[in-house]
Short mmCIF file of C-alpha atoms and ligand atoms in Angstrom, two decimals:
data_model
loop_
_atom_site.label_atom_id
_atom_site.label_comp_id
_atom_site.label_asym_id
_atom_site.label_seq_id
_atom_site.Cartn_x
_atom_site.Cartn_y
_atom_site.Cartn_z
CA UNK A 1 44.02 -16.94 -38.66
CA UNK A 2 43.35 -17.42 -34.81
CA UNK A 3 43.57 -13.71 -33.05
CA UNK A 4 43.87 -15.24 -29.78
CA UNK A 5 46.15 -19.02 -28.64
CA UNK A 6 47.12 -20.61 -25.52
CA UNK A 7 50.49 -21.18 -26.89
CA UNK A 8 52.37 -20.00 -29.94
CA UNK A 9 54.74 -22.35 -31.14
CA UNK A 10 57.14 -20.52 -33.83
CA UNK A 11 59.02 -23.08 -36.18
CA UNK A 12 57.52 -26.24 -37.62
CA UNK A 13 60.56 -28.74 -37.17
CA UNK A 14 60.43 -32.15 -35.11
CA UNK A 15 60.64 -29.40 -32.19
CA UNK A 16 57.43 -27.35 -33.08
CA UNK A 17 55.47 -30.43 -33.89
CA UNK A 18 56.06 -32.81 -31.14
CA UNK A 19 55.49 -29.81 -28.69
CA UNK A 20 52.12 -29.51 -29.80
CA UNK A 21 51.41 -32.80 -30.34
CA UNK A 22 52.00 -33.63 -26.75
CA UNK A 23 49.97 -30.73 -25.66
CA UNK A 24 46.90 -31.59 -27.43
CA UNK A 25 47.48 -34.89 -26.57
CA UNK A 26 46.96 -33.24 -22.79
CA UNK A 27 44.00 -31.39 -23.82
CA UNK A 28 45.82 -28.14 -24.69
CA UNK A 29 44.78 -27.77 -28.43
CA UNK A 30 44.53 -24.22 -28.27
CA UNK A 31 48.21 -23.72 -29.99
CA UNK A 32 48.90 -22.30 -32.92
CA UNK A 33 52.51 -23.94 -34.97
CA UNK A 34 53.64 -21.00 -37.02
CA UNK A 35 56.43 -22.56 -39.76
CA UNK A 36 57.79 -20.03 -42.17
CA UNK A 37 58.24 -22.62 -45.24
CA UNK A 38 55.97 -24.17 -47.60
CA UNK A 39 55.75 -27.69 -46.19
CA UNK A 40 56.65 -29.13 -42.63
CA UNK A 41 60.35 -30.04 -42.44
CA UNK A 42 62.05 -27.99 -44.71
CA UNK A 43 64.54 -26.91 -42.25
CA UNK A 44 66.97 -29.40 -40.51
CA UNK A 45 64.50 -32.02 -39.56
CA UNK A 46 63.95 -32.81 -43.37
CA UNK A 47 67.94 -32.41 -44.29
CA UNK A 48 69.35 -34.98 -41.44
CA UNK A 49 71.01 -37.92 -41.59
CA UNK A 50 68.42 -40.00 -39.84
CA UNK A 51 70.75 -41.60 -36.87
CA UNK A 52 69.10 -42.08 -33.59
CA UNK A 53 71.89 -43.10 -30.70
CA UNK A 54 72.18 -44.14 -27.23
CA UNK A 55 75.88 -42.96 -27.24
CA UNK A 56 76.22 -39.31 -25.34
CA UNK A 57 78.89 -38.14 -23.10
CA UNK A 58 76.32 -36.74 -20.83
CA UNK A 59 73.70 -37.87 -18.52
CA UNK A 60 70.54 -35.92 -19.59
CA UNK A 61 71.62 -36.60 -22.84
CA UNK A 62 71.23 -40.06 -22.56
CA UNK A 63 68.23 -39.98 -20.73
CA UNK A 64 66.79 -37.92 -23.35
CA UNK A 65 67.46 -40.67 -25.98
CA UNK A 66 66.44 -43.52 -23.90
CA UNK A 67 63.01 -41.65 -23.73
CA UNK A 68 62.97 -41.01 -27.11
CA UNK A 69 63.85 -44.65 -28.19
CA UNK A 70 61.06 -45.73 -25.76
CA UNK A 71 58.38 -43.02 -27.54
CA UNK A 72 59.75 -44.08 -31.30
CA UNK A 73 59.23 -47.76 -30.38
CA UNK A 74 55.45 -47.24 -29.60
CA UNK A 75 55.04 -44.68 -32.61
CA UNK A 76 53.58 -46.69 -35.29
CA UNK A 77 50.68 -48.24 -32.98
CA UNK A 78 50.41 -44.98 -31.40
CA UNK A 79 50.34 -42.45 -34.02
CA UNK A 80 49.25 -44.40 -36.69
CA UNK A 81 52.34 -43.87 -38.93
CA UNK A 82 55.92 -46.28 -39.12
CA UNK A 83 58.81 -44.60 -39.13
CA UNK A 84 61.40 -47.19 -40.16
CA UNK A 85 62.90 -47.68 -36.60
CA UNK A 86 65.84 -49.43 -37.33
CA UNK A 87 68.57 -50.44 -34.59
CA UNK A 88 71.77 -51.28 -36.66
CA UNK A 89 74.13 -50.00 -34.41
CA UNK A 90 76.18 -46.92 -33.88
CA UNK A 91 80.44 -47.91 -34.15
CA UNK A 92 82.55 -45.25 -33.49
CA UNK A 93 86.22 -45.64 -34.15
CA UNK A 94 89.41 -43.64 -32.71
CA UNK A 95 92.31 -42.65 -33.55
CA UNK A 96 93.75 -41.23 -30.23
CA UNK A 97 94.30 -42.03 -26.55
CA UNK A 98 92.39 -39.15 -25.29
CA UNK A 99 89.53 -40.23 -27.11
CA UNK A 100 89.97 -43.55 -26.21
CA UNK A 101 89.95 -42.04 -22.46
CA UNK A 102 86.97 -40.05 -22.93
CA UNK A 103 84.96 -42.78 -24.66
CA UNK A 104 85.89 -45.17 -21.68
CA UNK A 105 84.39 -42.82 -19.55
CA UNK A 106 81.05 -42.22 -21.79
CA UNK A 107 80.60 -45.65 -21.97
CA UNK A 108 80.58 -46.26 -18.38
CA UNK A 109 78.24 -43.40 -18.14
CA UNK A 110 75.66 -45.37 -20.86
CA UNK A 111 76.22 -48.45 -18.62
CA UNK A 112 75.28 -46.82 -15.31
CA UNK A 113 72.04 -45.36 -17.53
CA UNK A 114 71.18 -48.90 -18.85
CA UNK A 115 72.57 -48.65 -22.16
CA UNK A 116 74.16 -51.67 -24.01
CA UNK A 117 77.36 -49.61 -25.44
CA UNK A 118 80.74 -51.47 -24.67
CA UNK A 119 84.43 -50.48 -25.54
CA UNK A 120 85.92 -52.91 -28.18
CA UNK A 121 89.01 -53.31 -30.14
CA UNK A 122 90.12 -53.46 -33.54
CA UNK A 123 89.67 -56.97 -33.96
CA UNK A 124 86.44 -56.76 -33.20
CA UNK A 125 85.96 -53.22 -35.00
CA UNK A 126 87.32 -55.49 -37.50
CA UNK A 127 84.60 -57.83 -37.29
CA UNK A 128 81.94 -55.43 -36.96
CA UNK A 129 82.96 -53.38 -40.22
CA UNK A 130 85.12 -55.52 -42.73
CA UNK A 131 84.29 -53.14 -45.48
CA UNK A 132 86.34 -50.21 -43.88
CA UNK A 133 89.91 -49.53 -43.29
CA UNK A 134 91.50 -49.74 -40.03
CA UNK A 135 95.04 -47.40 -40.84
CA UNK A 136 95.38 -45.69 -37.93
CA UNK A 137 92.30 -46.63 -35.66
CA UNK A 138 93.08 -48.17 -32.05
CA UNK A 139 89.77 -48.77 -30.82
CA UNK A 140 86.26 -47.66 -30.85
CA UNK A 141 82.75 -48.25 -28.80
CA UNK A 142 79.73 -50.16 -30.05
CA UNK A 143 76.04 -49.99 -29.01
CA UNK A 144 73.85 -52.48 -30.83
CA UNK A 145 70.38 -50.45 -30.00
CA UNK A 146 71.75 -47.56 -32.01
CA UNK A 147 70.78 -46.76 -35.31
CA UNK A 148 68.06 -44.75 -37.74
CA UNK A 149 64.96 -43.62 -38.53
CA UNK A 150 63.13 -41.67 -40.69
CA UNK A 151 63.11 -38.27 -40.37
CA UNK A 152 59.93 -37.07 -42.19
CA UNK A 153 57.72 -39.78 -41.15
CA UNK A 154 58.37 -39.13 -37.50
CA UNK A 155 57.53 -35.49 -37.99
CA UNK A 156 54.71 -36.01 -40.41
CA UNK A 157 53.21 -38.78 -37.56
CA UNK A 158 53.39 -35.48 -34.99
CA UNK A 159 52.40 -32.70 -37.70
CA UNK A 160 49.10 -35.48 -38.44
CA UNK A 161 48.31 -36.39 -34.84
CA UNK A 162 48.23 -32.86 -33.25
CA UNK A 163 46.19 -31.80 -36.25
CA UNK A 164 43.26 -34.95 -35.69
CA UNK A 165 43.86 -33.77 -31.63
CA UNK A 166 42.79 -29.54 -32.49
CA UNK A 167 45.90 -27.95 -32.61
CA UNK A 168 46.98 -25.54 -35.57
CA UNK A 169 49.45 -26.13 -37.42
CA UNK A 170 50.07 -23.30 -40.11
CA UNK A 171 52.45 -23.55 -42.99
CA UNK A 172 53.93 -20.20 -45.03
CA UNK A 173 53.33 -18.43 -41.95
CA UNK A 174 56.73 -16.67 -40.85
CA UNK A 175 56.82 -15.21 -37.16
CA UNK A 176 57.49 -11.50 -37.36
CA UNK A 177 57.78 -10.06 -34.31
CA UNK A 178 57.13 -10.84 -30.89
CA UNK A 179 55.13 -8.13 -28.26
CA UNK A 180 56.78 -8.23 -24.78
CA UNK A 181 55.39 -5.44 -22.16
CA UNK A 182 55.75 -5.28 -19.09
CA UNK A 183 58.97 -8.28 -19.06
CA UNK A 184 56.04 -10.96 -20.33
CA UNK A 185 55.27 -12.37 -23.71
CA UNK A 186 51.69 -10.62 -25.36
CA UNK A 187 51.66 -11.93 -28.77
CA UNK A 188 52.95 -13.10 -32.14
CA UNK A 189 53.21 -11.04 -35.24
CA UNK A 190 52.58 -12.60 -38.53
CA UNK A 191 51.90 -11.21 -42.15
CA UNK A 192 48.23 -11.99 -41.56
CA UNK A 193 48.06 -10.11 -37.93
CA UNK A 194 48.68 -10.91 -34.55
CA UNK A 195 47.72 -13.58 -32.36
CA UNK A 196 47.86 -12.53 -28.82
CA UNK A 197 49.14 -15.47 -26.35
CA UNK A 198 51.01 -14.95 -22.98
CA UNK A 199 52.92 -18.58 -24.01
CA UNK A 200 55.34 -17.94 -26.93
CA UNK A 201 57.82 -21.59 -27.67
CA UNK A 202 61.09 -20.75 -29.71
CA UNK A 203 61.07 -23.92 -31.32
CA UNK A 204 63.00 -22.47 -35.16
CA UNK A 205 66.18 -24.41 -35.26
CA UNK A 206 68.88 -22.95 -36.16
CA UNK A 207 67.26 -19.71 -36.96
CA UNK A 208 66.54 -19.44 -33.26
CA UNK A 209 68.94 -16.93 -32.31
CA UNK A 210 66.94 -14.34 -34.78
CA UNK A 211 63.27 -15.18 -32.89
CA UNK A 212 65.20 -14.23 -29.73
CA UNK A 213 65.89 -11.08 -31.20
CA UNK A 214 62.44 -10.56 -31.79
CA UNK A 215 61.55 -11.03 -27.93
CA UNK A 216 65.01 -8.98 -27.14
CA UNK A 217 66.78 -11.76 -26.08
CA UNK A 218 70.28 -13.25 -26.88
CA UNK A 219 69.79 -16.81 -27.43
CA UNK A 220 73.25 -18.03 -28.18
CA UNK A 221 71.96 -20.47 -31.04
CA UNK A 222 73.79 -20.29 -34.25
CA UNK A 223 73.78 -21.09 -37.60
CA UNK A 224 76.50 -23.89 -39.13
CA UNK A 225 76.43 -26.08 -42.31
CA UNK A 226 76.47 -29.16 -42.57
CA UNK A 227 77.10 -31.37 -45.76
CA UNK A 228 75.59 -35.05 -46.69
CA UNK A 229 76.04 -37.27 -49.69
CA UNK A 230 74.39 -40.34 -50.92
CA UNK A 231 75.36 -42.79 -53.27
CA UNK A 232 74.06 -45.27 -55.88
CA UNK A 233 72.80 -48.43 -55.37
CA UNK A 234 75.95 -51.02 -54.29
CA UNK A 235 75.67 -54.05 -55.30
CA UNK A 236 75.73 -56.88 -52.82
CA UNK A 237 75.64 -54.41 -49.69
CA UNK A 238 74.38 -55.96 -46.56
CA UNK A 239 71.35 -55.03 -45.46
CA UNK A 240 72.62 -54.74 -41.33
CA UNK A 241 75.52 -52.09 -42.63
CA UNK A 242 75.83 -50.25 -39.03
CA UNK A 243 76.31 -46.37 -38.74
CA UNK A 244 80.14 -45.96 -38.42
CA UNK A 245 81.38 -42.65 -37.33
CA UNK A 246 85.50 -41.89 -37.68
CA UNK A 247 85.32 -39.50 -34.77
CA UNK A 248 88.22 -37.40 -35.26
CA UNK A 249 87.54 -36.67 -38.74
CA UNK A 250 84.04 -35.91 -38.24
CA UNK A 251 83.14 -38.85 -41.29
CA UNK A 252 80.27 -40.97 -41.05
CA UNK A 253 78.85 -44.06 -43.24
CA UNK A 254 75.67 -45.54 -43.19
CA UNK A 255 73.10 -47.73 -45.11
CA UNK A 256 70.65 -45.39 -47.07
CA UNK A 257 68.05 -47.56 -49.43
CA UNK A 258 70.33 -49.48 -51.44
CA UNK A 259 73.46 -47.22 -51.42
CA UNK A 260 75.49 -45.54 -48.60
CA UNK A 261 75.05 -41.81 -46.90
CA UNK A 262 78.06 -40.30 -45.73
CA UNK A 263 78.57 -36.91 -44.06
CA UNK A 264 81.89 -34.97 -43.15
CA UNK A 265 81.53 -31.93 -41.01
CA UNK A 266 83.73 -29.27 -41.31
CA UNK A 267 85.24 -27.66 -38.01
CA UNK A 268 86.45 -24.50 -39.79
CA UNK A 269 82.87 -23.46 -41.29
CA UNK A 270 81.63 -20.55 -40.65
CA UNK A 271 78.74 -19.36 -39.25
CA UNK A 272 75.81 -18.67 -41.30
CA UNK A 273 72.39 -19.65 -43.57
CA UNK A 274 73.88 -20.97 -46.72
CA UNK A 275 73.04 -24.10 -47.51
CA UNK A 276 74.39 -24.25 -50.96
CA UNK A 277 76.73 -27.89 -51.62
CA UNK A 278 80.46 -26.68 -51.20
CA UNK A 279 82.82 -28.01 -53.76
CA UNK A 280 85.98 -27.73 -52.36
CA UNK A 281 84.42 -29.46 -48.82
CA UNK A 282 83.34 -32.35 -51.64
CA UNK A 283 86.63 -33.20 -52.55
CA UNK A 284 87.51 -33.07 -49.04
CA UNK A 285 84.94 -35.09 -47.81
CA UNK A 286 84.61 -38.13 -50.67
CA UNK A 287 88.97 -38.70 -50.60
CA UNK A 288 88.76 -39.25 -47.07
CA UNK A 289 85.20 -41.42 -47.33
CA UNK A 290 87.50 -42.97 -50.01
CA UNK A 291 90.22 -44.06 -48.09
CA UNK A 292 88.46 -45.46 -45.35
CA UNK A 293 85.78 -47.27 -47.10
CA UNK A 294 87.03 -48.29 -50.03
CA UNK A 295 83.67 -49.75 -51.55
CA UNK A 296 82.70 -46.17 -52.30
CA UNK A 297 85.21 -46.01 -55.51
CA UNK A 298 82.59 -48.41 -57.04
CA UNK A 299 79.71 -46.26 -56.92
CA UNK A 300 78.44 -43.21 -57.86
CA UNK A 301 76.91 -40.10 -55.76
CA UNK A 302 72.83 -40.06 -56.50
CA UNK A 303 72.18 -37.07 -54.77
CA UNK A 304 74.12 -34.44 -51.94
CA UNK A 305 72.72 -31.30 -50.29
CA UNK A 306 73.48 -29.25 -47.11
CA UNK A 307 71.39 -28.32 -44.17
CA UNK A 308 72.56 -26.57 -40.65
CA UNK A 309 73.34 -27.14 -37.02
CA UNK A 310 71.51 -25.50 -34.47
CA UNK A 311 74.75 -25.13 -32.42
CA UNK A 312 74.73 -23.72 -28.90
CA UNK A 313 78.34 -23.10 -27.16
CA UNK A 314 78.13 -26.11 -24.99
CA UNK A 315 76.31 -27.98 -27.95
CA UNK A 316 73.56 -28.99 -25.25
CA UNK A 317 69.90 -27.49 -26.19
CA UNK A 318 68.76 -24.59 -24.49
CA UNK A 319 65.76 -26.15 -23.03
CA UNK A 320 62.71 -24.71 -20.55
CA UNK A 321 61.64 -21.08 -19.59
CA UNK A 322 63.66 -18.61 -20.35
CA UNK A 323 64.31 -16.11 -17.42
CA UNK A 324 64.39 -13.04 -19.42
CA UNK A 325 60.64 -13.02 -20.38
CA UNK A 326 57.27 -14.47 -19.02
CA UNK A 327 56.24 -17.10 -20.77
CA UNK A 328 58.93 -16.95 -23.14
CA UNK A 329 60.48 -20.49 -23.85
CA UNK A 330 63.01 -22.39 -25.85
CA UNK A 331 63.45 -25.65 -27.67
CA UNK A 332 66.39 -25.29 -29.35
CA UNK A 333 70.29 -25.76 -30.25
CA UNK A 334 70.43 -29.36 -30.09
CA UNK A 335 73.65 -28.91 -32.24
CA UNK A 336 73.03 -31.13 -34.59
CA UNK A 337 71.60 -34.23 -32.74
CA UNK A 338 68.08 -33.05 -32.29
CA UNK A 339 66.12 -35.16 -34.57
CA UNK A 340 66.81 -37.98 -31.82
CA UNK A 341 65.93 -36.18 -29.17
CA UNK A 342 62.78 -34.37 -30.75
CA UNK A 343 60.11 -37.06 -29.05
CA UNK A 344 61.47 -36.40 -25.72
CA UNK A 345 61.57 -32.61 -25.75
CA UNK A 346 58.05 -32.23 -27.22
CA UNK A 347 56.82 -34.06 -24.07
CA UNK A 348 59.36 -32.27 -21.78
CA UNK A 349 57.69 -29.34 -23.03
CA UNK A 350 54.42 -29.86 -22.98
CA UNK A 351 54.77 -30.62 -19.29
CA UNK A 352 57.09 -27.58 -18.68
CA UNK A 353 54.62 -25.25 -19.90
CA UNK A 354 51.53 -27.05 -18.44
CA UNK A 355 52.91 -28.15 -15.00
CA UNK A 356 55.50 -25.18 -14.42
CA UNK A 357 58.40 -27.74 -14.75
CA UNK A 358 59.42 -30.52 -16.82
CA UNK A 359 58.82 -33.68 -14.72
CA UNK A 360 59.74 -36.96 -17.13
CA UNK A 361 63.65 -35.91 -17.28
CA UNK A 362 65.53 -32.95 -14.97
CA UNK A 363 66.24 -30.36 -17.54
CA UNK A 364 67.95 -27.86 -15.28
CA UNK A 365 71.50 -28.51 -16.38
CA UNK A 366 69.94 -27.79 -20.30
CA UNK A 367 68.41 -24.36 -19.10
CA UNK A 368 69.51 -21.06 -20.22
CA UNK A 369 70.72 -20.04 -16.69
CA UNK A 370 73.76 -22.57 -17.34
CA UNK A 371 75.10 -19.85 -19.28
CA UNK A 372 77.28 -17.49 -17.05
CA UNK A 373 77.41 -19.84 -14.22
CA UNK A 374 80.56 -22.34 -13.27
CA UNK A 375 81.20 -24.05 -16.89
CA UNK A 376 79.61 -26.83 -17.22
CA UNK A 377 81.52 -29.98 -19.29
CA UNK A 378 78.85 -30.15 -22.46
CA UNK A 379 78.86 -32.61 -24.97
CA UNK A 380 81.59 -34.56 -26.09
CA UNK A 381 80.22 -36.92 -28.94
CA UNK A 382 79.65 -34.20 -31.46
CA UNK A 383 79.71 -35.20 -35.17
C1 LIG B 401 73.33 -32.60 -42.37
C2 LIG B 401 72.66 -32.82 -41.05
C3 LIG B 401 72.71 -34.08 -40.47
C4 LIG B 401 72.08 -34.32 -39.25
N1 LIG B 401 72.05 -35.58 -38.75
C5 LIG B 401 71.34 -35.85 -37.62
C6 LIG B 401 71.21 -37.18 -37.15
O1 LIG B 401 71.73 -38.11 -37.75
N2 LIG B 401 70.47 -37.38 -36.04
C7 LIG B 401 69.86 -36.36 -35.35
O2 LIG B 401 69.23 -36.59 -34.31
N3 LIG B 401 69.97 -35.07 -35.79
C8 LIG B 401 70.68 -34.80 -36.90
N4 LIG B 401 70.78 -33.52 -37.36
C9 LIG B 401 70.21 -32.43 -36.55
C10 LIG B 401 68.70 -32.36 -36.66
O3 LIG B 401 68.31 -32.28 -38.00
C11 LIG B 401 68.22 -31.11 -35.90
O4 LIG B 401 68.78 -31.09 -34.60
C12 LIG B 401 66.71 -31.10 -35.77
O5 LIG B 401 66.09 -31.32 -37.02
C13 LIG B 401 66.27 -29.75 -35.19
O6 LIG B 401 64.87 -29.70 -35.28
P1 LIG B 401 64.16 -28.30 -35.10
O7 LIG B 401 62.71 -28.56 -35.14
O8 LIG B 401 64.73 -27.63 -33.90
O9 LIG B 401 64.66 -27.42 -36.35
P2 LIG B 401 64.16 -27.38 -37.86
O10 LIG B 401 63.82 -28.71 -38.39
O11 LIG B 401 65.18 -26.59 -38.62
O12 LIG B 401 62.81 -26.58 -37.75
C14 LIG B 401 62.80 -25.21 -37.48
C15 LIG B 401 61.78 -24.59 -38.39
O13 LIG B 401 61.58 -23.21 -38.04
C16 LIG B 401 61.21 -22.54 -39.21
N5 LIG B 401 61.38 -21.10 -39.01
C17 LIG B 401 62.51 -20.36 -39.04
N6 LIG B 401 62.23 -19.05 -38.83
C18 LIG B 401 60.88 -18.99 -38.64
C19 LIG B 401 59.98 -17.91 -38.38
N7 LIG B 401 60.40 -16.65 -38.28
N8 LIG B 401 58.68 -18.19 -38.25
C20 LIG B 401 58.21 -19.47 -38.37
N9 LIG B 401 59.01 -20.51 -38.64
C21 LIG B 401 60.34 -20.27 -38.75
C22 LIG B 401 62.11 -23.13 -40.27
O14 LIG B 401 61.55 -22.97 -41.56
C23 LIG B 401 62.18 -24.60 -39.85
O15 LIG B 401 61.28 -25.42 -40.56
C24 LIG B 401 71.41 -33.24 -38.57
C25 LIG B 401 71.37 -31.99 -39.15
C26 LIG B 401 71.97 -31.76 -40.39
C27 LIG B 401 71.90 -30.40 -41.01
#
């Protein structure tokens, strides 16, 4: 164990190891990744659904995935690993003239960033998705460039990389506590000692909120589950299946191997760390999937599990310094559309803690301070 790091990066998600990849990569490879779990990724990052989109209601949201789209289209010659980029397309439908309204709006946002999205109509929903049914939708958005990619391999290429580049990555290593005198950051506390650092990164997901404890902070990042299901092989299921969202029941469909993943998320769960698979929110979940994609009465479920939102009250990430502490940062609450965005925040980061300021994207409307001052709209396309 290292006594003495540049940077302490606590939580070994897509967060913690594209952080450090990008600051070795910038010569800073004295950083120690502290992950609590046995293997990389056994929080969110290895529990997601896989979808990587283009289609935010904000601006710095979609800047943040048109970086990352750029950084996951160089990965495989770059890091030496694929990672099963694949743009099917995102298709969200709706089921009410607000959304409709809002959607509108989005879209016209994506199009004044560059982004392909467009508003269509049933018909053409229709077209797009003749496997699901329409009762009740009047509309929807489409963005072709949408679509997935594999969690594990895209952290494993950053866990490998920073690694080969000199930084330390450290499973079964929880963070204990973390020394702040004199209103700045001293060191980490771990089972095997402490590392002293005057750069501490809260990078632990949805367990965020308790590391800010540890510095004496309140970082408003809590705890939700989240439930996924995946299903037999279908037979004859085509290969260019797009990710379709029903957006006002939280329901989503995509291709998965040979069979289908579909999620439902559940606006009345509570807060908190259980993971276990909910019955009851089964039931729920598979009549609806039922009804609107009828296909799924021919197969059978192959595996389901839960996993949890990092959900902030805006559900933007709390991004940058934190003003509290010196050299206290955060990398966290992307509400449950983080693995997307995990390329583009490790990089964000590394230049935020090596330059003073993220320079690639603005960050300032994702910083802490954005809490208590004149409310801010957030994010609308939540899932
Ligand atoms: C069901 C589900 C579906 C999702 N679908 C998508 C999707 O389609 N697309 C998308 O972009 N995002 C999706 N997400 C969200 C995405 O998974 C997260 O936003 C992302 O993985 C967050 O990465 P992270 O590194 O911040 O957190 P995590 O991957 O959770 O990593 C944090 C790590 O910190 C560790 N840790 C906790 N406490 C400590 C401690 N004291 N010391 C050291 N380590 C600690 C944990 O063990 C964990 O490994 C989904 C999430 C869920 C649950």
């Amino acid at each position: 164990m290292k006594s003495t790091a540049e940077v302490v990066i606590i939580g070994g998600g897509i967060m913690g190891a594209s952080i450090a990849y990008h600051l070795a990569k910038r010569g800073c490879t004295d950083v120690v990744v502290l992950e609590s779990g046995e293997f990389f990724g056994l929080g969110s990052t290895g529990l997601n659904a896989g979808g990587v989109r283009y289609q935010f209601a904000t601006g710095v949201n979609v800047d943040l995935s048109k970086l990352s789209f750029e950084m996951m289209a160089r990965f495989p010659a770059e890091m030496d690993q694929e990672i099963s980029l694949r743009q099917c397309g995102y298709l969200f439908m709706l089921d009410s003239e607000p959304d409709l309204a809002q959607f509108r709006k989005n879209v016209e946002l994506q199009n004044a960033h560059g982004v392909p999205s467009r508003v269509i109509d049933v018909k053409e929903i229709a077209a797009l998705a003749p496997e699901i049914n329409l009762d009740g939708i009047l509309g929807g958005t489409w963005c072709p460039l949408d679509g997935l990619v594999d969690p594990n391999s895209l952290l494993q290429g950053y866990v490998s990389q920073a690694r080969k580049l000199g930084a330390t990555l450290l499973t079964s290593t929880p963070a204990t506590g973390i020394d702040v005198s004199g209103g700045n950051v001293r060191g980490v506390k771990t089972k095997d000692g402490t590392i002293a650092t005057s750069n501490v990164v809260i990078a632990a997901g949805a367990w965020s909120g308790l590391i800010g404890e540890m510095a004496g902070i309140d970082l408003p990042v809590v705890p939700i589950k989240r439930q996924i299901a995946v299903t037999n092989e279908i037979p004859n299921l085509r290969p260019d299946f797009p990710f379709i969202i029903d957006f006002s029941r939280s329901l989503y469909f995509h291709r998965e191997g040979r069979g289908l993943l579909t999620g439902k998320s559940n606006a009345d769960e509570p807060e908190g760390f259980d993971t276990s698979v909910d019955e009851q929110w089964r039931l729920i979940h598979l009549e609806e999937a039922m009804m609107r994609l009828p296909l799924l009465a021919e197969t059978e479920l192959s595996a389901e599990w839960a996993g949890l939102y990092e959900v902030t009250p805006d559900h933007q990430p709390i991004l940058g310094k934190l003003p509290q502490v010196g050299g206290l940062y955060s990398c966290a609450g992307f509400s449950g559309h983080g693995l997307m965005h995990g390329p583009a925040a490790g990089l964000l980061m590394a230049e935020e803690i090596l330059d003073g300021q993220a320079r690639t994207i603005d960050i300032d409307t994702l910083r802490y301070a954005r809490f208590g001052a004149e409310a801010d709209v957030g994010e609308y396309n939540v899932v």
